[in-house]
Amino acid sequence: MDDHVTHRRVVILGGGFAGLFAVRALRSAPVEVTLVDRCAHHLFQPLLYQCASGILSEGQIAQPLRAVLRRHPRVRCLQASADDVDVARRIVRATRPDGAVLELPYDDLIVGIGVRQSYFGHDEFAPFAPGMKTLKDALAVRTKIYQAFEMAEASTDPLERAQWLTFALVGGGPTGVELAGQIREIAGHTLEREFSTIDPGQARVLLFDGSDGVLGAFGPVLSHRAARTLDDLGVEVHLRSIVTQVDDRGLTVSRKDGGSDRVEARTVLWTAGVEAPPLATALARATGAEQDRAGRIRVEPDLCIAGHPEIRVVGDLMSLDKLPGLAEVAMQSGAYAGRRIRHSVEGRTREPRPFRYLDLGSAAYISRGRAVVKMGRFHGSGLIGWLIWLFIHIVFLTGFRSRAGALLSWAVVFASGSRRERAFTAPDPDATAAPPPPSPSSPPADSSVARNEPRRPV
């Protein structure tokens, strides 16, 4: 009936928690929504480490955005990477996977593209120490973990074998603690009695952090309990330690007393620090917005950029009142931004309330039946903490099939320690070989085929 009506155009950048909850808040509003995401799926990031460790499959933590939003007829999903924003013309420039450039006009813009892994100015560490921010990262980490045991089994040199059985993790936050606990469980339970020449249970797992305790955001009580649980699992925790060098054979760590240690480890995983992607800098430059040390954009209490009420920054990319980069912050800020636009379209004139984050707590899974949970004044750990953690993640997983599948996988792991999702791919040696010389029938070097030019329309 209203196909001829020009609706207000809302462009949402990012299909994570913030973007998804913004879309849901706009469902009943007379607006046209364009959701732009470079991966075209919604990723449940808090469970990435479980995909990396072989508990959950990719499909259980990543759902296609089109499937999630199939009941939102006014939402258009585009797979593209946002590169720049023309604030004066109100246009977002984005690049499709094939390199084509899109220009997306907007009346309202919600930016929820999240953050990426930070190596604190040492991007040269990245090839040797993958982070944990994307599905691709999780699969790369899975390959490094399980392939390390295979390499140790094949090695005849005791020193080399010890290097392959040493795992070093950088960062004592939730991801680092959770992943360290999972590697110890893999070594001590999952791979038990599967190898003939090595004992996976002898694998060393070392966790390095520059602070005074792991899980510092959970408070001293839970931090101490988490450290004690890691110690029980056999994880070697090294605090007040700053990583200064990483290569393919290990890492160098600087201690607080000024000394340094060299750790020989063929598997180094990076779980420390985040930074804003390049779009944040481009947006800040275009709008005059301030950025914090990590590059996140400072916003007003209504989540708008100062002087630009049409642009809202939500989720991990926003800097407001020192809010943590948690999924719950992203959900609430995305929903708030969507509601603000809906109320504006509906003509509500009452002065809106500023955004207020309702802290529902934090939880970190360490090992089977052991987790730590902070919910206001309540501090839980052990089995009670694990049950609360389980309930929270079942509630927030997207889709019934994901919830049912995850619950079944957790039950199997809890009961037996086995993991179904252990498949990984190794690099193809032939892929790095030099290409064969061109045959006589090959096209000339200056042809459009040789240059890989796109076909022109007829």
Short mmCIF file of C-alpha atoms in Angstrom, two decimals:
data_model
loop_
_atom_site.label_atom_id
_atom_site.label_comp_id
_atom_site.label_asym_id
_atom_site.label_seq_id
_atom_site.Cartn_x
_atom_site.Cartn_y
_atom_site.Cartn_z
CA MET A 1 0.00 0.00 0.00
CA ASP A 2 2.79 2.45 0.83
CA ASP A 3 5.37 1.36 -1.76
CA HIS A 4 5.32 4.88 -3.24
CA VAL A 5 6.19 6.51 0.08
CA THR A 6 9.82 7.53 0.59
CA HIS A 7 10.75 6.25 4.00
CA ARG A 8 13.51 7.56 6.19
CA ARG A 9 16.77 5.86 5.25
CA VAL A 10 18.74 4.24 8.05
CA VAL A 11 22.14 2.72 7.34
CA ILE A 12 23.57 0.40 9.99
CA LEU A 13 27.23 -0.57 9.76
CA GLY A 14 28.01 -3.90 11.40
CA GLY A 15 25.94 -7.04 11.90
CA GLY A 16 27.18 -7.79 15.41
CA PHE A 17 25.20 -7.48 18.61
CA ALA A 18 24.84 -3.69 18.34
CA GLY A 19 23.69 -3.71 14.71
CA LEU A 20 21.33 -6.64 15.19
CA PHE A 21 19.61 -5.09 18.21
CA ALA A 22 19.32 -1.76 16.41
CA VAL A 23 17.55 -3.49 13.53
CA ARG A 24 15.16 -5.23 15.91
CA ALA A 25 14.33 -1.93 17.63
CA LEU A 26 13.41 -0.46 14.23
CA ARG A 27 11.19 -3.34 13.14
CA SER A 28 7.89 -1.49 13.54
CA ALA A 29 9.20 1.89 12.37
CA PRO A 30 8.38 3.27 8.90
CA VAL A 31 12.02 3.32 7.81
CA GLU A 32 14.13 1.61 5.17
CA VAL A 33 17.12 -0.08 6.79
CA THR A 34 20.32 -1.06 5.01
CA LEU A 35 22.56 -3.32 7.08
CA VAL A 36 26.16 -3.47 5.88
CA ASP A 37 28.54 -6.17 7.09
CA ARG A 38 31.72 -7.50 5.52
CA CYS A 39 30.98 -11.11 6.52
CA ALA A 40 27.19 -11.35 6.02
CA HIS A 41 26.74 -13.32 9.24
CA HIS A 42 26.05 -12.53 12.87
CA LEU A 43 28.86 -13.87 15.03
CA PHE A 44 28.43 -14.76 18.69
CA GLN A 45 31.89 -13.52 19.62
CA PRO A 46 31.90 -14.59 23.30
CA LEU A 47 32.02 -18.22 22.17
CA LEU A 48 34.75 -17.90 19.55
CA TYR A 49 37.22 -19.67 21.82
CA GLN A 50 34.87 -22.68 21.98
CA CYS A 51 34.90 -22.89 18.21
CA ALA A 52 38.70 -22.61 18.28
CA SER A 53 39.01 -25.38 20.86
CA GLY A 54 36.67 -27.77 19.05
CA ILE A 55 33.60 -27.71 21.28
CA LEU A 56 31.25 -25.81 18.96
CA SER A 57 31.04 -25.67 15.17
CA GLU A 58 31.09 -22.51 13.09
CA GLY A 59 27.37 -22.85 12.40
CA GLN A 60 26.55 -22.86 16.09
CA ILE A 61 28.11 -19.45 16.71
CA ALA A 62 27.56 -17.78 13.32
CA GLN A 63 24.15 -17.28 11.70
CA PRO A 64 23.52 -15.75 8.23
CA LEU A 65 22.16 -12.25 8.67
CA ARG A 66 19.57 -12.83 5.97
CA ALA A 67 18.20 -15.82 7.89
CA VAL A 68 18.19 -13.96 11.20
CA LEU A 69 16.38 -10.96 9.64
CA ARG A 70 14.10 -12.80 7.22
CA ARG A 71 11.01 -11.46 9.03
CA HIS A 72 12.14 -7.85 8.63
CA PRO A 73 10.85 -6.94 5.15
CA ARG A 74 12.24 -3.41 5.20
CA VAL A 75 15.79 -4.50 5.93
CA ARG A 76 18.26 -4.86 3.09
CA CYS A 77 21.47 -6.78 3.85
CA LEU A 78 24.62 -5.98 1.91
CA GLN A 79 27.99 -7.72 2.15
CA ALA A 80 30.51 -4.92 1.96
CA SER A 81 33.18 -3.20 4.02
CA ALA A 82 32.53 0.43 4.95
CA ASP A 83 35.52 2.60 4.08
CA ASP A 84 34.48 6.23 4.52
CA VAL A 85 31.61 8.56 5.34
CA ASP A 86 30.81 11.74 3.42
CA VAL A 87 29.20 13.66 6.25
CA ALA A 88 28.19 16.66 4.14
CA ARG A 89 26.36 14.56 1.54
CA ARG A 90 25.30 11.91 4.08
CA ILE A 91 26.73 9.04 2.09
CA VAL A 92 28.58 5.92 3.23
CA ARG A 93 31.17 4.54 0.86
CA ALA A 94 31.65 0.79 1.02
CA THR A 95 33.54 -1.80 -0.98
CA ARG A 96 32.05 -5.11 -2.05
CA PRO A 97 34.10 -8.33 -2.03
CA ASP A 98 34.62 -7.99 -5.80
CA GLY A 99 36.12 -4.51 -5.37
CA ALA A 100 33.11 -2.54 -6.58
CA VAL A 101 32.41 0.66 -4.64
CA LEU A 102 28.96 1.39 -3.26
CA GLU A 103 27.53 4.75 -2.22
CA LEU A 104 24.77 4.39 0.36
CA PRO A 105 22.77 7.53 1.20
CA TYR A 106 21.38 7.85 4.71
CA ASP A 107 19.22 10.04 6.87
CA ASP A 108 20.41 8.29 10.02
CA LEU A 109 23.64 6.34 10.45
CA ILE A 110 24.38 3.80 13.17
CA VAL A 111 28.02 2.72 13.36
CA GLY A 112 28.56 -0.56 15.17
CA ILE A 113 31.49 -2.16 13.38
CA GLY A 114 33.26 -3.15 16.59
CA VAL A 115 37.01 -3.23 17.16
CA ARG A 116 39.89 -5.39 16.01
CA GLN A 117 42.87 -7.04 17.65
CA SER A 118 45.62 -4.70 18.81
CA TYR A 119 49.28 -5.65 19.01
CA PHE A 120 50.17 -2.37 20.74
CA GLY A 121 52.17 -1.02 17.83
CA HIS A 122 53.82 -4.35 16.98
CA ASP A 123 51.78 -5.54 14.02
CA GLU A 124 54.76 -7.67 13.01
CA PHE A 125 53.66 -10.10 15.74
CA ALA A 126 50.41 -10.90 13.93
CA PRO A 127 51.72 -13.58 11.52
CA PHE A 128 53.11 -15.58 14.46
CA ALA A 129 50.41 -14.91 17.07
CA PRO A 130 46.85 -14.89 15.68
CA GLY A 131 44.17 -13.04 17.60
CA MET A 132 40.56 -13.98 18.32
CA LYS A 133 38.10 -11.51 16.82
CA THR A 134 36.66 -13.22 13.74
CA LEU A 135 35.53 -16.66 12.65
CA LYS A 136 38.60 -16.88 10.46
CA ASP A 137 40.75 -16.18 13.52
CA ALA A 138 39.05 -18.97 15.48
CA LEU A 139 39.66 -21.51 12.73
CA ALA A 140 43.29 -20.42 12.45
CA VAL A 141 43.71 -20.89 16.20
CA ARG A 142 42.08 -24.33 16.00
CA THR A 143 44.58 -25.31 13.33
CA LYS A 144 47.53 -24.12 15.42
CA ILE A 145 46.36 -25.95 18.55
CA TYR A 146 45.63 -29.35 17.06
CA GLN A 147 48.41 -29.24 14.49
CA ALA A 148 50.94 -28.61 17.30
CA PHE A 149 50.21 -32.04 18.76
CA GLU A 150 50.53 -33.63 15.33
CA MET A 151 53.89 -31.95 14.78
CA ALA A 152 55.10 -33.06 18.19
CA GLU A 153 54.11 -36.66 17.39
CA ALA A 154 56.07 -36.56 14.13
CA SER A 155 59.19 -34.97 15.62
CA THR A 156 62.18 -37.07 16.68
CA ASP A 157 64.06 -34.18 18.31
CA PRO A 158 63.20 -33.90 22.04
CA LEU A 159 63.82 -30.14 22.08
CA GLU A 160 61.64 -29.54 19.03
CA ARG A 161 58.95 -31.78 20.48
CA ALA A 162 58.97 -29.75 23.71
CA GLN A 163 58.55 -26.56 21.68
CA TRP A 164 55.52 -27.97 19.89
CA LEU A 165 54.01 -29.01 23.24
CA THR A 166 54.40 -25.51 24.68
CA PHE A 167 51.52 -23.06 24.23
CA ALA A 168 51.96 -19.39 25.12
CA LEU A 169 48.98 -17.04 25.43
CA VAL A 170 49.31 -13.27 25.71
CA GLY A 171 46.55 -11.56 27.66
CA GLY A 172 44.87 -12.46 30.95
CA GLY A 173 41.38 -11.23 30.13
CA PRO A 174 38.34 -13.50 29.63
CA THR A 175 39.45 -14.80 26.22
CA GLY A 176 42.97 -15.60 27.38
CA VAL A 177 41.80 -17.32 30.56
CA GLU A 178 39.09 -19.29 28.75
CA LEU A 179 41.39 -20.39 25.95
CA ALA A 180 44.17 -21.39 28.36
CA GLY A 181 41.75 -23.57 30.29
CA GLN A 182 40.50 -25.17 27.08
CA ILE A 183 43.99 -26.05 25.86
CA ARG A 184 44.76 -27.75 29.16
CA GLU A 185 41.53 -29.75 28.88
CA ILE A 186 42.37 -30.73 25.31
CA ALA A 187 45.81 -31.90 26.38
CA GLY A 188 44.71 -33.68 29.55
CA HIS A 189 41.38 -35.17 28.50
CA THR A 190 40.40 -34.87 24.83
CA LEU A 191 43.65 -36.23 23.38
CA GLU A 192 44.36 -38.71 26.14
CA ARG A 193 45.60 -42.06 24.77
CA GLU A 194 45.35 -40.91 21.14
CA PHE A 195 49.08 -40.62 20.43
CA SER A 196 51.75 -43.31 20.47
CA THR A 197 54.99 -41.39 21.03
CA ILE A 198 53.92 -38.30 23.01
CA ASP A 199 51.87 -37.71 26.13
CA PRO A 200 49.60 -34.73 25.37
CA GLY A 201 49.02 -34.31 29.10
CA GLN A 202 52.64 -33.11 29.41
CA ALA A 203 51.89 -30.03 27.31
CA ARG A 204 52.73 -26.72 28.94
CA VAL A 205 50.30 -23.81 28.80
CA LEU A 206 51.70 -20.41 29.78
CA LEU A 207 49.60 -17.29 30.22
CA PHE A 208 51.30 -13.86 30.21
CA ASP A 209 49.74 -10.61 31.34
CA GLY A 210 51.16 -7.22 32.24
CA SER A 211 48.76 -6.57 35.13
CA ASP A 212 48.71 -7.81 38.71
CA GLY A 213 46.03 -10.45 38.15
CA VAL A 214 43.97 -12.32 35.58
CA LEU A 215 40.38 -11.22 34.93
CA GLY A 216 41.07 -7.87 36.56
CA ALA A 217 37.64 -6.50 35.61
CA PHE A 218 35.98 -9.17 37.76
CA GLY A 219 37.50 -7.83 40.97
CA PRO A 220 40.20 -9.23 43.29
CA VAL A 221 38.08 -12.05 44.74
CA LEU A 222 37.15 -13.66 41.44
CA SER A 223 40.55 -12.88 39.99
CA HIS A 224 42.13 -14.91 42.79
CA ARG A 225 39.66 -17.77 42.31
CA ALA A 226 40.30 -17.83 38.56
CA ALA A 227 44.07 -17.90 39.12
CA ARG A 228 43.67 -20.76 41.59
CA THR A 229 41.55 -22.73 39.10
CA LEU A 230 44.11 -22.17 36.34
CA ASP A 231 46.82 -23.39 38.67
CA ASP A 232 44.80 -26.53 39.44
CA LEU A 233 44.50 -27.16 35.70
CA GLY A 234 48.26 -26.81 35.24
CA VAL A 235 48.29 -23.41 33.52
CA GLU A 236 51.43 -21.42 34.34
CA VAL A 237 50.37 -17.80 34.94
CA HIS A 238 53.03 -15.09 34.59
CA LEU A 239 51.90 -11.65 35.75
CA ARG A 240 53.60 -8.28 35.33
CA SER A 241 55.10 -9.65 32.13
CA ILE A 242 55.23 -7.66 28.90
CA VAL A 243 55.83 -9.44 25.60
CA THR A 244 58.49 -7.61 23.60
CA GLN A 245 59.17 -10.03 20.75
CA VAL A 246 57.32 -12.84 18.97
CA ASP A 247 58.60 -15.09 16.20
CA ASP A 248 57.94 -18.55 14.80
CA ARG A 249 59.86 -20.23 17.64
CA GLY A 250 58.45 -18.40 20.66
CA LEU A 251 58.46 -15.07 22.43
CA THR A 252 60.55 -12.78 24.63
CA VAL A 253 59.03 -11.45 27.83
CA SER A 254 60.14 -8.45 29.86
CA ARG A 255 59.65 -8.77 33.62
CA LYS A 256 58.76 -5.99 36.04
CA ASP A 257 62.23 -6.23 37.65
CA GLY A 258 63.80 -5.27 34.33
CA GLY A 259 64.95 -8.73 33.31
CA SER A 260 63.76 -10.67 30.30
CA ASP A 261 63.02 -14.30 29.52
CA ARG A 262 62.95 -16.24 26.30
CA VAL A 263 60.19 -18.83 25.98
CA GLU A 264 60.49 -21.46 23.26
CA ALA A 265 56.95 -22.15 22.07
CA ARG A 266 55.81 -23.01 18.55
CA THR A 267 52.23 -21.92 19.34
CA VAL A 268 51.69 -18.32 20.45
CA LEU A 269 48.15 -16.93 20.68
CA TRP A 270 47.32 -13.25 21.19
CA THR A 271 44.29 -12.32 23.30
CA ALA A 272 45.37 -8.90 24.61
CA GLY A 273 44.19 -5.48 23.53
CA VAL A 274 41.81 -4.01 20.99
CA GLU A 275 41.86 -1.02 18.68
CA ALA A 276 39.41 0.75 16.43
CA PRO A 277 39.44 -0.05 12.69
CA PRO A 278 40.45 2.58 10.09
CA LEU A 279 36.85 3.66 9.53
CA ALA A 280 36.78 5.12 13.03
CA THR A 281 39.65 7.46 12.19
CA ALA A 282 37.99 8.46 8.91
CA LEU A 283 34.70 9.15 10.69
CA ALA A 284 36.40 11.13 13.45
CA ARG A 285 38.24 13.21 10.89
CA ALA A 286 35.06 13.91 8.96
CA THR A 287 33.01 14.86 12.03
CA GLY A 288 35.64 16.36 14.31
CA ALA A 289 34.92 13.70 16.94
CA GLU A 290 37.45 12.86 19.61
CA GLN A 291 39.00 9.41 19.93
CA ASP A 292 40.34 7.63 22.99
CA ARG A 293 43.68 5.85 23.21
CA ALA A 294 42.30 2.78 21.46
CA GLY A 295 40.80 4.89 18.66
CA ARG A 296 37.20 4.51 19.82
CA ILE A 297 34.92 7.46 19.14
CA ARG A 298 33.73 9.61 22.02
CA VAL A 299 29.97 10.10 21.93
CA GLU A 300 27.39 12.21 23.74
CA PRO A 301 25.06 10.66 26.36
CA ASP A 302 22.54 9.99 23.56
CA LEU A 303 25.28 8.06 21.64
CA CYS A 304 25.46 10.73 18.92
CA ILE A 305 28.66 12.35 17.76
CA ALA A 306 28.79 15.94 18.99
CA GLY A 307 27.33 18.23 16.34
CA HIS A 308 25.98 15.31 14.30
CA PRO A 309 22.68 14.07 15.74
CA GLU A 310 22.17 11.90 12.64
CA ILE A 311 25.22 9.72 13.45
CA ARG A 312 25.23 7.33 16.39
CA VAL A 313 28.16 5.14 17.42
CA VAL A 314 27.33 2.00 19.38
CA GLY A 315 28.91 -1.14 20.79
CA ASP A 316 32.64 -1.64 21.21
CA LEU A 317 33.47 1.31 18.95
CA MET A 318 31.87 3.93 21.22
CA SER A 319 33.72 5.57 24.08
CA LEU A 320 31.34 6.62 26.86
CA ASP A 321 31.77 6.58 30.65
CA LYS A 322 34.51 3.93 30.42
CA LEU A 323 31.96 1.26 29.51
CA PRO A 324 33.59 -2.13 28.86
CA GLY A 325 33.61 -3.85 25.50
CA LEU A 326 31.00 -6.45 26.41
CA ALA A 327 28.27 -8.03 24.33
CA GLU A 328 25.65 -6.69 26.74
CA VAL A 329 26.87 -3.11 26.23
CA ALA A 330 26.60 -3.61 22.47
CA MET A 331 23.08 -5.05 22.74
CA GLN A 332 21.78 -2.26 24.93
CA SER A 333 23.43 0.58 23.01
CA GLY A 334 22.23 -0.80 19.66
CA ALA A 335 18.67 -1.15 20.93
CA TYR A 336 18.80 2.38 22.39
CA ALA A 337 19.99 3.88 19.08
CA GLY A 338 17.25 2.07 17.18
CA ARG A 339 14.57 3.25 19.61
CA ARG A 340 15.78 6.85 19.39
CA ILE A 341 15.38 6.82 15.62
CA ARG A 342 11.98 5.13 15.87
CA HIS A 343 10.73 7.71 18.37
CA SER A 344 11.97 10.52 16.15
CA VAL A 345 10.17 9.10 13.11
CA GLU A 346 7.01 8.65 15.14
CA GLY A 347 7.14 12.31 16.15
CA ARG A 348 7.61 11.88 19.88
CA THR A 349 8.56 15.29 21.22
CA ARG A 350 9.40 14.41 24.82
CA GLU A 351 13.04 14.94 25.72
CA PRO A 352 14.68 11.52 25.47
CA ARG A 353 16.61 10.05 28.33
CA PRO A 354 20.36 9.57 27.95
CA PHE A 355 21.72 6.09 27.48
CA ARG A 356 22.23 4.20 30.71
CA TYR A 357 23.88 0.83 30.79
CA LEU A 358 22.29 -1.80 33.00
CA ASP A 359 25.10 -4.05 34.18
CA LEU A 360 23.77 -7.61 34.10
CA GLY A 361 27.10 -9.08 35.09
CA SER A 362 30.06 -10.84 33.52
CA ALA A 363 31.00 -14.49 33.24
CA ALA A 364 34.07 -16.44 32.16
CA TYR A 365 34.22 -20.20 31.51
CA ILE A 366 37.51 -21.76 32.64
CA SER A 367 37.01 -25.53 32.41
CA ARG A 368 34.34 -28.21 32.67
CA GLY A 369 32.05 -27.32 35.55
CA ARG A 370 34.13 -24.29 36.55
CA ALA A 371 33.42 -20.67 35.73
CA VAL A 372 33.42 -17.30 37.45
CA VAL A 373 30.42 -14.96 37.43
CA LYS A 374 30.02 -11.40 38.65
CA MET A 375 26.47 -10.04 38.90
CA GLY A 376 26.32 -6.92 41.03
CA ARG A 377 27.28 -7.90 44.55
CA PHE A 378 26.98 -11.59 43.76
CA HIS A 379 30.26 -13.36 43.03
CA GLY A 380 29.97 -16.98 41.96
CA SER A 381 32.52 -19.57 40.93
CA GLY A 382 32.88 -23.30 40.47
CA LEU A 383 29.85 -25.34 39.45
CA ILE A 384 27.34 -22.61 40.39
CA GLY A 385 29.23 -20.12 38.25
CA TRP A 386 29.30 -22.61 35.39
CA LEU A 387 25.54 -23.19 35.55
CA ILE A 388 24.88 -19.45 35.49
CA TRP A 389 27.30 -19.07 32.59
CA LEU A 390 25.47 -21.86 30.76
CA PHE A 391 22.07 -20.22 31.25
CA ILE A 392 23.30 -16.80 30.09
CA HIS A 393 24.78 -18.12 26.87
CA ILE A 394 21.83 -20.34 26.04
CA VAL A 395 19.53 -17.32 26.38
CA PHE A 396 21.56 -15.05 24.12
CA LEU A 397 22.54 -17.49 21.37
CA THR A 398 20.73 -16.67 18.14
CA GLY A 399 18.29 -19.30 16.87
CA PHE A 400 16.77 -22.46 18.32
CA ARG A 401 19.06 -24.77 16.35
CA SER A 402 22.14 -22.98 17.68
CA ARG A 403 20.87 -23.25 21.25
CA ALA A 404 19.96 -26.92 20.94
CA GLY A 405 23.21 -27.79 19.19
CA ALA A 406 25.34 -25.91 21.68
CA LEU A 407 23.55 -27.48 24.64
CA LEU A 408 24.12 -30.96 23.20
CA SER A 409 27.80 -30.22 22.51
CA TRP A 410 28.32 -28.91 26.04
CA ALA A 411 26.64 -31.99 27.49
CA VAL A 412 28.97 -34.29 25.52
CA VAL A 413 32.07 -32.36 26.55
CA PHE A 414 30.97 -32.18 30.17
CA ALA A 415 30.24 -35.91 30.32
CA SER A 416 33.18 -37.30 28.35
CA GLY A 417 35.67 -34.56 27.52
CA SER A 418 35.50 -35.43 23.80
CA ARG A 419 35.17 -32.74 21.14
CA ARG A 420 33.55 -33.27 17.75
CA GLU A 421 34.79 -30.13 16.01
CA ARG A 422 38.47 -30.96 15.67
CA ALA A 423 38.83 -30.74 11.89
CA PHE A 424 41.43 -28.31 10.59
CA THR A 425 43.11 -27.64 7.29
CA ALA A 426 46.86 -27.50 6.72
CA PRO A 427 48.50 -25.31 4.05
CA ASP A 428 48.79 -27.02 0.67
CA PRO A 429 52.50 -27.34 -0.19
CA ASP A 430 51.65 -27.11 -3.89
CA ALA A 431 49.93 -23.78 -3.35
CA THR A 432 53.25 -22.06 -2.70
CA ALA A 433 55.03 -23.67 -5.64
CA ALA A 434 56.00 -21.55 -8.63
CA PRO A 435 53.36 -21.52 -11.39
CA PRO A 436 54.16 -23.49 -14.56
CA PRO A 437 55.43 -21.59 -17.61
CA PRO A 438 52.70 -20.38 -19.98
CA SER A 439 51.79 -22.70 -22.81
CA PRO A 440 52.01 -21.58 -26.43
CA SER A 441 48.27 -21.20 -26.50
CA SER A 442 48.23 -18.87 -23.50
CA PRO A 443 46.84 -15.37 -24.16
CA PRO A 444 49.38 -12.57 -24.66
CA ALA A 445 50.46 -10.65 -21.57
CA ASP A 446 48.62 -7.52 -22.66
CA SER A 447 45.26 -9.22 -23.19
CA SER A 448 42.27 -8.53 -20.95
CA VAL A 449 42.33 -12.14 -19.77
CA ALA A 450 45.94 -11.90 -18.63
CA ARG A 451 45.13 -8.68 -16.78
CA ASN A 452 42.11 -10.37 -15.18
CA GLU A 453 39.85 -7.54 -16.30
CA PRO A 454 36.13 -7.93 -15.71
CA ARG A 455 33.97 -8.79 -18.65
CA ARG A 456 32.19 -5.89 -20.21
CA PRO A 457 28.41 -6.02 -20.53
CA VAL A 458 27.08 -6.83 -23.97
#
